[in-house]
Structures are given as C-alpha cells and as structure tokens.
CSV table of C-alpha atoms in Angstrom, one decimal:
chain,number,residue,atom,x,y,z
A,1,UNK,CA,0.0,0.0,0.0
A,2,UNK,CA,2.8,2.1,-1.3
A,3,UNK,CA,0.4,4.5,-2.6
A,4,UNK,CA,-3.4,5.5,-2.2
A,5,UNK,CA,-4.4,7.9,0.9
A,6,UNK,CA,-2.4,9.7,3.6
A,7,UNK,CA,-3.5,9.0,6.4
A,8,UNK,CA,-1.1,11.2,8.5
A,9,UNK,CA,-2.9,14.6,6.1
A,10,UNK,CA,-6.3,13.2,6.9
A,11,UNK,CA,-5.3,13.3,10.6
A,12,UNK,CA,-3.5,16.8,10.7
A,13,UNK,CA,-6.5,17.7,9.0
A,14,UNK,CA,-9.0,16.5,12.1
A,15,UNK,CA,-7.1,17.6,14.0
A,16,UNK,CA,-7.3,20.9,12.5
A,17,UNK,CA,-11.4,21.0,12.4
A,18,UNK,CA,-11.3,19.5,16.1
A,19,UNK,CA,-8.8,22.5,16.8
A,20,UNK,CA,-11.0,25.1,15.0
A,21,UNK,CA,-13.9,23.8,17.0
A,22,UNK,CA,-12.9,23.8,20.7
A,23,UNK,CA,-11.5,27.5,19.5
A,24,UNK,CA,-15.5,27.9,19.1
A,25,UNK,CA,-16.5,26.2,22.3
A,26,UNK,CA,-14.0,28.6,24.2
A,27,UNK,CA,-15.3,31.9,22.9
A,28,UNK,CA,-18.5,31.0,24.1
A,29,UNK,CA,-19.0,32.2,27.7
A,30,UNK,CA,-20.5,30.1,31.1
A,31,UNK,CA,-19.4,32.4,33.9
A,32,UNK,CA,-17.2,34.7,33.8
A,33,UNK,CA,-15.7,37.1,30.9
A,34,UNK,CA,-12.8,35.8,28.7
A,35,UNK,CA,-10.8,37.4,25.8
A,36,UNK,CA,-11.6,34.6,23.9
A,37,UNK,CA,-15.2,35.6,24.0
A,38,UNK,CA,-14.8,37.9,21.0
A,39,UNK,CA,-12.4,35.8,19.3
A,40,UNK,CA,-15.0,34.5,16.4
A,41,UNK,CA,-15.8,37.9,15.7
A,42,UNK,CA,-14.8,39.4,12.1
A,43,UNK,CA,-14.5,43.8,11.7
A,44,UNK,CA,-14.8,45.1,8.5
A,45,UNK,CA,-11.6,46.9,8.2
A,46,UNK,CA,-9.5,48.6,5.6
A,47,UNK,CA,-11.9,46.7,3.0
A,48,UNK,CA,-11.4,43.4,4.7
A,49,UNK,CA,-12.9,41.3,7.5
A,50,UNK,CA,-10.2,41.3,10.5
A,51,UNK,CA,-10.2,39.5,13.8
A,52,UNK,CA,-11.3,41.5,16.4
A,53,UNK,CA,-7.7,40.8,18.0
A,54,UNK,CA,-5.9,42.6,15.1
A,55,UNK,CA,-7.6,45.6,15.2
A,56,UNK,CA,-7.8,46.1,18.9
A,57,UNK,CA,-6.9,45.0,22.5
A,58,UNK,CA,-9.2,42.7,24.4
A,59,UNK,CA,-9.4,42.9,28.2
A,60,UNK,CA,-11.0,41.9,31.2
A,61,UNK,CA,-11.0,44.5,34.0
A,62,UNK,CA,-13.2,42.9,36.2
A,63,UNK,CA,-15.1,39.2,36.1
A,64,UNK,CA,-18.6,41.0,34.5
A,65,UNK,CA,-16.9,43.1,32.2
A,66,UNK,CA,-14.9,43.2,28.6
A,67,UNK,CA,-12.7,46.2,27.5
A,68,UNK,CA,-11.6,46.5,24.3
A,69,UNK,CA,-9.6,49.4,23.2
A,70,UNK,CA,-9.5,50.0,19.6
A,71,UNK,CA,-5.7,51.1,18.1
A,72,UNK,CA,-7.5,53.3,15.2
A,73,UNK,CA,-10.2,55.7,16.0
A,74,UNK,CA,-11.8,55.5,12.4
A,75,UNK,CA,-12.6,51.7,13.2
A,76,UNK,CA,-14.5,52.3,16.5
A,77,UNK,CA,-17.9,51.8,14.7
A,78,UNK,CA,-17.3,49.3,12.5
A,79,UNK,CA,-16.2,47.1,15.9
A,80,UNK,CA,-18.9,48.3,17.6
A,81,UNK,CA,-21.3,47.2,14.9
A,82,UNK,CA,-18.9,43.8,14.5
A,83,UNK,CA,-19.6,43.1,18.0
A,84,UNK,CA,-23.1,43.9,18.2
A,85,UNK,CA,-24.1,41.9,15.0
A,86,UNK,CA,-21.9,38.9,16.2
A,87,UNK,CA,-25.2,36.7,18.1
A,88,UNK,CA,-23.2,37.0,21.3
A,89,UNK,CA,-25.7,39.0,22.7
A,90,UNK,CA,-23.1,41.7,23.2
A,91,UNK,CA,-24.1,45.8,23.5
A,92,UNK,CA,-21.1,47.5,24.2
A,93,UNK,CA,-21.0,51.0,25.4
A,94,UNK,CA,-18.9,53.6,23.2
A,95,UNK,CA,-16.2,55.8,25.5
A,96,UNK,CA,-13.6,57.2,22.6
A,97,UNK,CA,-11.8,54.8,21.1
A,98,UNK,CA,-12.7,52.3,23.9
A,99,UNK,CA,-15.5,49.9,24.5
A,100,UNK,CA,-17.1,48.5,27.7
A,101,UNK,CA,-19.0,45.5,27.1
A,102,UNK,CA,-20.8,44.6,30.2
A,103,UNK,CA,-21.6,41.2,30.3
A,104,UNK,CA,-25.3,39.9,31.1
A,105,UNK,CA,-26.2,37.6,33.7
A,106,UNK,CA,-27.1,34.3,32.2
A,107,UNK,CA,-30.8,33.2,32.4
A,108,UNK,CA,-32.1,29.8,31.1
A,109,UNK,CA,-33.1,31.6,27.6
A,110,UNK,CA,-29.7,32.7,27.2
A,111,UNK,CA,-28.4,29.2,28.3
A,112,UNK,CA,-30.6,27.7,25.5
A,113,UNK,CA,-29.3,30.5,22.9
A,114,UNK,CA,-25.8,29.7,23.8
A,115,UNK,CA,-25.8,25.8,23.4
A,116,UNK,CA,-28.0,26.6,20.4
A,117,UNK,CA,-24.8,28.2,19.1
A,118,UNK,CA,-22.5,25.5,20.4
A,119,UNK,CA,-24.5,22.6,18.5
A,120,UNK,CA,-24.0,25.3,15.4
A,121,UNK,CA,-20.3,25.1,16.1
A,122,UNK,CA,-20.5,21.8,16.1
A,123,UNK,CA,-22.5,21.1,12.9
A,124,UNK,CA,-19.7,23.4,11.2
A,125,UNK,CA,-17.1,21.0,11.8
A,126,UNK,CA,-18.8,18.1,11.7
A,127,UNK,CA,-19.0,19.1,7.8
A,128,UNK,CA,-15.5,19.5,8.0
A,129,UNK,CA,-14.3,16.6,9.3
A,130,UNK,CA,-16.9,14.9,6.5
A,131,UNK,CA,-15.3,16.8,3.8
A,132,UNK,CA,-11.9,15.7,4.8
A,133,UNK,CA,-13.4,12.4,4.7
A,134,UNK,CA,-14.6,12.7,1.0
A,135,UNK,CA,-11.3,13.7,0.1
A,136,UNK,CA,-10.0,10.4,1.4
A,137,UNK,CA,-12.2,8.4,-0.2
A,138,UNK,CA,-11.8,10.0,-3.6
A,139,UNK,CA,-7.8,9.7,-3.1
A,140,UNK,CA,-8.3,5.7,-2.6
A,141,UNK,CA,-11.1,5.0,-5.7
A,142,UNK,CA,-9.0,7.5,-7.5
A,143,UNK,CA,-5.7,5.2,-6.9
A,144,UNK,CA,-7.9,1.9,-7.7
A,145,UNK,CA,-9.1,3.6,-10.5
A,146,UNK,CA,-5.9,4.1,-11.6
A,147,UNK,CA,-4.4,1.1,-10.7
A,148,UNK,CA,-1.8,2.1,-8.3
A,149,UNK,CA,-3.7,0.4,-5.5
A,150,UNK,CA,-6.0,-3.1,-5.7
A,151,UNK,CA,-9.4,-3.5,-5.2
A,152,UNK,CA,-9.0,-4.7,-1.9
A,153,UNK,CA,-6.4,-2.0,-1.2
A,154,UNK,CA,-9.0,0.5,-1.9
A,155,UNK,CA,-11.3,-0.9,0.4
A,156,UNK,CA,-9.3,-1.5,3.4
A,157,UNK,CA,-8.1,2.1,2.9
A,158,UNK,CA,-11.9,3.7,2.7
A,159,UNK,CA,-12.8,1.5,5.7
A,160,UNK,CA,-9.7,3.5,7.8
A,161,UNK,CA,-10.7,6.4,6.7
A,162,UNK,CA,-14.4,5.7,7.6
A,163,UNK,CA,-12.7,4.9,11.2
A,164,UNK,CA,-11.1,7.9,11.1
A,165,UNK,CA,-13.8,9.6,10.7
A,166,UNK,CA,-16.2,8.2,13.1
A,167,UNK,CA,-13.6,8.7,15.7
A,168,UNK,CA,-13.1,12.4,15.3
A,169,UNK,CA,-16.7,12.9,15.1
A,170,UNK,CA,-17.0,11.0,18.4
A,171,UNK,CA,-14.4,13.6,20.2
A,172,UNK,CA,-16.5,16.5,18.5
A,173,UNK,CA,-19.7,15.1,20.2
A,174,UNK,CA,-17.5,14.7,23.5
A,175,UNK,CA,-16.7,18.2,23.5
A,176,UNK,CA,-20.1,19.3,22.7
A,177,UNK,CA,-21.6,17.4,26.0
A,178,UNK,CA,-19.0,19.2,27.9
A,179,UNK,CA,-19.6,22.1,27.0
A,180,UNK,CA,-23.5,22.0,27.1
A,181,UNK,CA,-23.0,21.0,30.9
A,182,UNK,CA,-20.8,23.9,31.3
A,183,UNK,CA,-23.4,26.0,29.9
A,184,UNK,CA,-26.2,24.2,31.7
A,185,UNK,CA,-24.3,24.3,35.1
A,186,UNK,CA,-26.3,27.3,37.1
C-alpha cells in the first residue's frame, strides 16, 4: 500500500477542524468574561474582515466586564457594529476609542441561545471533518481507478478512513456534551 491515501494529512486535517472547534467552544461564555469571547468575531476593516484581536486589545478588568480598546479611531464603529451583529448578545457601550462590554447575567433563555450556538459550532465541523473524509475516499477510488492500489487495497483504505472519521466525530460530540453542561451548570 505504497500509494493511495495519507492518512497522516487526513489526521492533521482532524485535527485541525477539532482544533478550529474547541477555538468555538472557548469563545462561548459560562461564567465569567474571557478574551476569547470575542475571538469569532470578524471587523470590516480597511476593505477586509479582521479578527477582532488585530484591530484592537481585548481585556477583562473585572469578572462581568470586557474592554476593548481599539488602536485606530476610524474603526471604532465598524467594531462596535462587529460586536453587536456577532449573536453574542453583546451591546457595548462607546467611551472614545474604547468599548465597555458589560456582560449579562445568564438566564435559562440565554443558556438555550448559547448551546443553540455551540451545537452550530459543532455542525460546522462536523461538515469539516466529512469533507476531509470525502477527500479520502476520492484519493483511494481514485488510486484503484488508476491502478496504483487493488481493489482490496482501496477498500481496506476507505474502511480506515471511515474509522477515522467516526472517531473524530465522536471527540466532536464529546466536546459538545461538555460544554452544554458547562453552559447548563447554574
């Protein structure tokens, strides 16, 4: 089996979408406030969508509270809006070229909106990790096809990749009941 599908891509791969995903999971607050919480969020600056963290620096001055102070005064609306707009349930409050962002207290409806979002995170890489999949199983018939590989070949090769799959998927769902309990936890 000389030739046919990486398996060592298809794993940095995963790994890459589980990665992506428990970058997600951490931006979404339980308790207290995190500079990660604004992580996901994209500013439309300089004719282009920027992390948050590019165009500004995130703090936390107290455990109820974000500060972000913007480097460029010209971009303090557009992260305003960014924030706003991002389904965080965010409104910060404009001081200059600084934003307070109090955080609210969590009730069950914002408990359900946030593990709503979570089980959105992890439908996103879900599709990743299946499209990393497809890949894997084209690169195997392809090889058949071609007749680097055997019939056989091919098939033990999709069935690893099938593993593969089913594995990572498993450690997305992991993460997700974690988190939801984190979430959940009053």
């Amino acid at each position: 089996m000389s030739e046919g599908v990486d398996f060592k891509d298809l794993q940095r791969r995963m790994d890459g979408a589980i990665s992506a995903f428990k970058n997600d999971l951490a931006s979404l607050r339980t308790g207290r406030a995190s500079s990660n919480l604004l992580d996901p969020v994209m500013v439309q600056a300089y004719g282009a969508p920027m992390p948050i963290n590019q165009v500004a620096t995130v703090t936390v001055p107290e455990s109820r509270m974000l500060a972000v102070s913007i480097w460029d005064k010209q971009l303090v609306g557009a992260v305003d809006r960014a924030i706003r707009e991002s389904n965080l349930g965010l409104n910060p409050i404009v001081d200059g070229t600084n934003l307070r962002i109090p955080l609210p207290e969590l009730n069950e409806d914002r408990r359900r909106d946030l593990a709503k979002i979570a089980h959105q995170y992890t439908e996103q890489a879900k599709v990743a990790v299946r499209h990393v999949r497809r890949d894997g199983m084209e690169v195997a018939k392809k090889a058949e096809k071609d007749g680097a590989i055997s019939q056989d070949d091919s098939k033990v090769q999709s069935e690893r990749v099938q593993k593969l799959t089913d594995e990572t998927i498993k450690q997305i769902d992991a993460l997700l009941a974690d988190k939801e309990a984190e979430i959940m936890q009053v």
